[in-house]
Short mmCIF file of C-alpha atoms in Angstrom, two decimals:
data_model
loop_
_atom_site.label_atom_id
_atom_site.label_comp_id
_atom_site.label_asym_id
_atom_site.label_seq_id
_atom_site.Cartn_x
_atom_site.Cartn_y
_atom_site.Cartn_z
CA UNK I 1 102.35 120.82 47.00
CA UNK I 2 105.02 119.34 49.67
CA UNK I 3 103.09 118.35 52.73
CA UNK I 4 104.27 116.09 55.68
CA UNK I 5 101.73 115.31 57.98
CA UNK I 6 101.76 114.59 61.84
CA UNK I 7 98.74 113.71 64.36
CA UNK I 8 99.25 117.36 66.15
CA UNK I 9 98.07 115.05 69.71
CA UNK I 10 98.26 114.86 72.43
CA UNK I 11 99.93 111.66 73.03
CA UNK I 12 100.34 110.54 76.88
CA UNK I 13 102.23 107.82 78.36
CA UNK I 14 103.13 106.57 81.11
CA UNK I 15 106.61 106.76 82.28
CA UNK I 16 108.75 103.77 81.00
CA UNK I 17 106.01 103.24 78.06
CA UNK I 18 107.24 103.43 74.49
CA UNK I 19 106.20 106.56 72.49
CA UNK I 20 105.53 106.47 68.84
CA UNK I 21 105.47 109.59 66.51
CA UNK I 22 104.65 108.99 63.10
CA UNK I 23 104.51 111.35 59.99
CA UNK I 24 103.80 111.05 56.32
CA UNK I 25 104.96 112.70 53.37
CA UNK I 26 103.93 113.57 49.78
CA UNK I 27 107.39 114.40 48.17
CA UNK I 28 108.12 111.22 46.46
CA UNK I 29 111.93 112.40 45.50
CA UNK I 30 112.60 113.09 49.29
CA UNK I 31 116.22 112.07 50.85
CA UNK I 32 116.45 113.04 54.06
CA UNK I 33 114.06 112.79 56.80
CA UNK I 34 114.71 114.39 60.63
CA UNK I 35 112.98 114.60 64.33
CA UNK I 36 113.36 117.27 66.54
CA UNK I 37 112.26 118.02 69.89
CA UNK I 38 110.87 121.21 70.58
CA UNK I 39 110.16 122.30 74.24
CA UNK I 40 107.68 124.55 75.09
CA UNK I 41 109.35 128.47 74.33
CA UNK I 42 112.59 127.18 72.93
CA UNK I 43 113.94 126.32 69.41
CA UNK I 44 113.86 123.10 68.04
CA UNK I 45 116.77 120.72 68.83
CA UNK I 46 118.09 117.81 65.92
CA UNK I 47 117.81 114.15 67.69
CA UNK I 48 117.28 111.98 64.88
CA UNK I 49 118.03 112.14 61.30
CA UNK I 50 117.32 109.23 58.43
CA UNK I 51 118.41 108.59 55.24
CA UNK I 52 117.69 105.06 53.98
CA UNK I 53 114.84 102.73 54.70
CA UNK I 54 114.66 100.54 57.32
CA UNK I 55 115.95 101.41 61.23
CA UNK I 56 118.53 103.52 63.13
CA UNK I 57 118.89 103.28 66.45
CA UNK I 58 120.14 105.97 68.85
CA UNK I 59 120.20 105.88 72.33
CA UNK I 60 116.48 105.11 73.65
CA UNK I 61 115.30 106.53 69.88
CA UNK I 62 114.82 104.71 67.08
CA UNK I 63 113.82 106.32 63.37
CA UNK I 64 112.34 104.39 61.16
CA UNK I 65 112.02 104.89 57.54
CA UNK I 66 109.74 103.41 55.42
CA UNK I 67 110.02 105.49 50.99
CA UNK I 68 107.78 103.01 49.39
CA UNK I 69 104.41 104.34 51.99
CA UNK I 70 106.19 107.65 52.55
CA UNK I 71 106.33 107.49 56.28
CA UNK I 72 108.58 107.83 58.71
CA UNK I 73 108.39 106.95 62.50
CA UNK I 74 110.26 107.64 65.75
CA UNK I 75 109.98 105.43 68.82
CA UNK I 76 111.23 106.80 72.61
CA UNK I 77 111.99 103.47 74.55
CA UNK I 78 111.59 104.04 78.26
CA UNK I 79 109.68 107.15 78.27
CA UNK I 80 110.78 110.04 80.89
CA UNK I 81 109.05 112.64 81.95
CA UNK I 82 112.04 115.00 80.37
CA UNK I 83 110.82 113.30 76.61
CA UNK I 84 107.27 115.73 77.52
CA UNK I 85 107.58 118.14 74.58
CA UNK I 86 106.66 118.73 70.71
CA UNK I 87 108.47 116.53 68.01
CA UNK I 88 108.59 118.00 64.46
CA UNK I 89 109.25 115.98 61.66
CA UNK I 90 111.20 117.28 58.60
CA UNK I 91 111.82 116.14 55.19
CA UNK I 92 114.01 117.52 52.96
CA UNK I 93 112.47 118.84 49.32
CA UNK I 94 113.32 117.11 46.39
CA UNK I 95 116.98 117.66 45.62
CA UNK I 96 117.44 120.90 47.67
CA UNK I 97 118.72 122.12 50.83
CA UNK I 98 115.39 123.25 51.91
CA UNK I 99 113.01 121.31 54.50
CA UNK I 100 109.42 121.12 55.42
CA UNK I 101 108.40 121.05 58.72
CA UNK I 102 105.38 119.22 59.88
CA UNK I 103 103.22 121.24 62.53
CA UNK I 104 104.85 118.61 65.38
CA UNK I 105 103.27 115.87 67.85
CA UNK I 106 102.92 116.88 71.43
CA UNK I 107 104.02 114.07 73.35
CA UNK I 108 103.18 113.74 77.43
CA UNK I 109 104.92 111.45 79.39
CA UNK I 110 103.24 110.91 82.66
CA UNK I 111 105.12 109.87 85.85
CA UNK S 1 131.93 127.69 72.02
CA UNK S 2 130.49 126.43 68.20
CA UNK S 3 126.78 127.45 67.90
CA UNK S 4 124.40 129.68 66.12
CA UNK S 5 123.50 133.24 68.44
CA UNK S 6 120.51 135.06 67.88
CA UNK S 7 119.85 138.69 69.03
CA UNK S 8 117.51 140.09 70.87
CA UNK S 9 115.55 136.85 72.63
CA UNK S 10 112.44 139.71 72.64
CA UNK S 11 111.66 142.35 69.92
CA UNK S 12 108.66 144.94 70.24
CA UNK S 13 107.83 146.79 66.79
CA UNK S 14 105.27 149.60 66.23
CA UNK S 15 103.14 149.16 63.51
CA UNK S 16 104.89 150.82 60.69
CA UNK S 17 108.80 150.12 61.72
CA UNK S 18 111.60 148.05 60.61
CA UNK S 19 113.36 145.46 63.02
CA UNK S 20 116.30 144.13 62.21
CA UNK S 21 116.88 140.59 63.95
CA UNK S 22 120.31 139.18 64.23
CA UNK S 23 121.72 135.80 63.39
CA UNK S 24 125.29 134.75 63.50
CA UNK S 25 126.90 131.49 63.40
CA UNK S 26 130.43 130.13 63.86
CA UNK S 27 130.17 126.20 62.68
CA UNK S 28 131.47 127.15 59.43
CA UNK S 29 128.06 126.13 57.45
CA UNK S 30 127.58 127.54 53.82
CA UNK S 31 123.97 127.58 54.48
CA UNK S 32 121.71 129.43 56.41
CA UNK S 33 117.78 130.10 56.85
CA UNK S 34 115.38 131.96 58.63
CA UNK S 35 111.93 130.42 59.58
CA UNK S 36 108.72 131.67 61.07
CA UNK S 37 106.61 129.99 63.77
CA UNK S 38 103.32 130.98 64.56
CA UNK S 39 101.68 128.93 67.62
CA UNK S 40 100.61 125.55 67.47
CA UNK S 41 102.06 125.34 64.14
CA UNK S 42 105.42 123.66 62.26
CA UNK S 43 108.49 126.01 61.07
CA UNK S 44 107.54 128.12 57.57
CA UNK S 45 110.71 128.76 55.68
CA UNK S 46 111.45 132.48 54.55
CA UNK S 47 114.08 133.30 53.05
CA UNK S 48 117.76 131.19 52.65
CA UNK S 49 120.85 131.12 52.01
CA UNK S 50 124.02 129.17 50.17
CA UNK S 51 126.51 131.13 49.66
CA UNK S 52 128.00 134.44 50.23
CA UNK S 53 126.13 137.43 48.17
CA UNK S 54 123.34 134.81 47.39
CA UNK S 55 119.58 133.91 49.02
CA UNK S 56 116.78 132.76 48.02
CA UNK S 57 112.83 133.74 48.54
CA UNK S 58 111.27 130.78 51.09
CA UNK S 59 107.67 130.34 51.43
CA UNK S 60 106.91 132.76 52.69
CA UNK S 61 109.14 135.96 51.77
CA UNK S 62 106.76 138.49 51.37
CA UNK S 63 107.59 141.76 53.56
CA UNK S 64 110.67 139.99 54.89
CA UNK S 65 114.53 140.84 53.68
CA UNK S 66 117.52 139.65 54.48
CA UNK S 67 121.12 140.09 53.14
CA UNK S 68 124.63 137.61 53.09
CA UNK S 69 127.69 139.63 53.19
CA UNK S 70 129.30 137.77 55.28
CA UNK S 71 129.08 133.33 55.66
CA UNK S 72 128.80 134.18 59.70
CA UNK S 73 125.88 136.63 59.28
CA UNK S 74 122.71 136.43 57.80
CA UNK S 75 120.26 139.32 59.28
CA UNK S 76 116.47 139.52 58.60
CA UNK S 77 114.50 142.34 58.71
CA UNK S 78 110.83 142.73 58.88
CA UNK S 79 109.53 145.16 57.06
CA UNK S 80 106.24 147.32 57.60
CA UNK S 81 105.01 145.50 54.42
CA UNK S 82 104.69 142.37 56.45
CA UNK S 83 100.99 142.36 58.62
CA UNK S 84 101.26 140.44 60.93
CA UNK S 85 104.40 139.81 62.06
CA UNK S 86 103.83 138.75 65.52
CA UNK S 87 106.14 135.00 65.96
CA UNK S 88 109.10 133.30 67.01
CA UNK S 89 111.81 133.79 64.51
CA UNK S 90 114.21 130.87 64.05
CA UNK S 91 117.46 131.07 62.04
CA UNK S 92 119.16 127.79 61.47
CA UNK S 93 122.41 126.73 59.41
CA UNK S 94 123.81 123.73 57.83
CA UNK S 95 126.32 122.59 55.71
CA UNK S 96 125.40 122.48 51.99
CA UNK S 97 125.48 119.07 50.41
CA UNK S 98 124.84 120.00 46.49
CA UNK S 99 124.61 116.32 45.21
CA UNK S 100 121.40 114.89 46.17
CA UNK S 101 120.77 116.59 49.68
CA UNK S 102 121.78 113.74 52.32
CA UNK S 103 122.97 114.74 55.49
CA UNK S 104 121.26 118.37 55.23
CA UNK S 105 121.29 118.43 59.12
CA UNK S 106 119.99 121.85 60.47
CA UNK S 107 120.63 123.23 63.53
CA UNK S 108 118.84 126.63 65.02
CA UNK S 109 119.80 129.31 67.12
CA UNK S 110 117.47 129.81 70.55
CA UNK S 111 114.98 132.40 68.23
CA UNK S 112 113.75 135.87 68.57
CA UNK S 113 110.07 136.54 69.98
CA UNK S 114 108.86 139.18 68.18
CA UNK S 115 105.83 141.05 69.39
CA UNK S 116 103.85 143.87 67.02
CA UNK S 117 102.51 146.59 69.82
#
């Protein structure tokens, strides 16, 4: 059974704070790991994707990717307001094309 | 403009009747997928597809079906097999990596909100 996991939240902020999202996995064989940011009505955007353990850095986002505990994390430096919205992790299954979605973190940056 | 369209943004179905959503893309990805969201919960995979004349039976395919006859186009249609069809429909493509599935970015279209009356 391919699972990935995610603490549905809410997780508030304050503005400026650092946010961290974190998500599990049970497919050992997984490659590729990927946030997106979903706002509330519309379709989920790609702002992070990870492929081999340790950190990437992007912007004020930073993925982190640790195989050996199946986990993966994303931290949002500075928090904005604008960051308020659901982030849904994604891991790739096995060998394939296919992903599984987690059911998301909603995240709630407060001004 | 490069992106991935999706037609209509609203749907109403009787109970009983076909819909047909649309989903086209011009990025040039081999792959595409539709996925289901139902609220408060994470993307369910139905059907997808690789190439050209050839898909594959997600999660979650039952009273779904879908068809590839072109690499822009990959309609879905929900058939009056499927309950409860009530969600946001997502389609989504990529480009197909065969050799061990790095880089198997996905991006969506802006979905289709279907409603059962």
């Amino acid at each position: 059974q391919k699972e990935v996991e995610q603490n549905s939240g809410p997780l508030s902020v304050p503005e400026g704070a650092i946010a961290s999202l974190n998500c599990t996995y049970s497919d050992r064989g997984s490659q590729s790991f990927f946030w997106y940011r979903q706002y509330s009505g519309k379709s989920p955007e790609l702002i992070m994707s990870i492929y081999s353990n340790g950190d990437k850095e992007d912007g004020r986002f930073t993925a982190q990717l640790n195989k050996a505990s199946q986990y993966v994390s994303l931290l949002i430096r500075d928090s904005q307001p604008s960051d308020s919205a659901t982030y849904l992790c994604a891991v790739n299954w096995g060998y394939g094309n296919k992903l599984v979605f987690g059911a998301g973190t909603i995240l709630r940056v407060k001004s | 403009d490069g992106g991935i369209t999706q037609s209509p943004k609203y749907l109403f179905r009787k109970e009983g009747q076909n819909v047909t959503l649309s989903c086209e893309q011009n990025l040039n990805h081999d792959a595409m997928y539709w996925y289901r969201q139902d609220p408060g919960q994470g993307l369910r995979l139905i059907y997808y597809s690789q190439i050209v004349n050839d898909f594959q039976k997600g999660d979650i395919a039952e009273g779904y079906s879908v068809s590839r006859e072109k690499k822009e186009s990959f309609p879905l249609t929900v058939t009056s097999a499927q309950k409860n069809p009530t969600a946001f429909y997502l389609c989504a493509s990529s480009i197909l990596i065969w050799t061990s599935g790095r880089h198997n970015e996905q991006f969506f279209g802006p979905g289709t909100r279907l409603t059962v009356l």
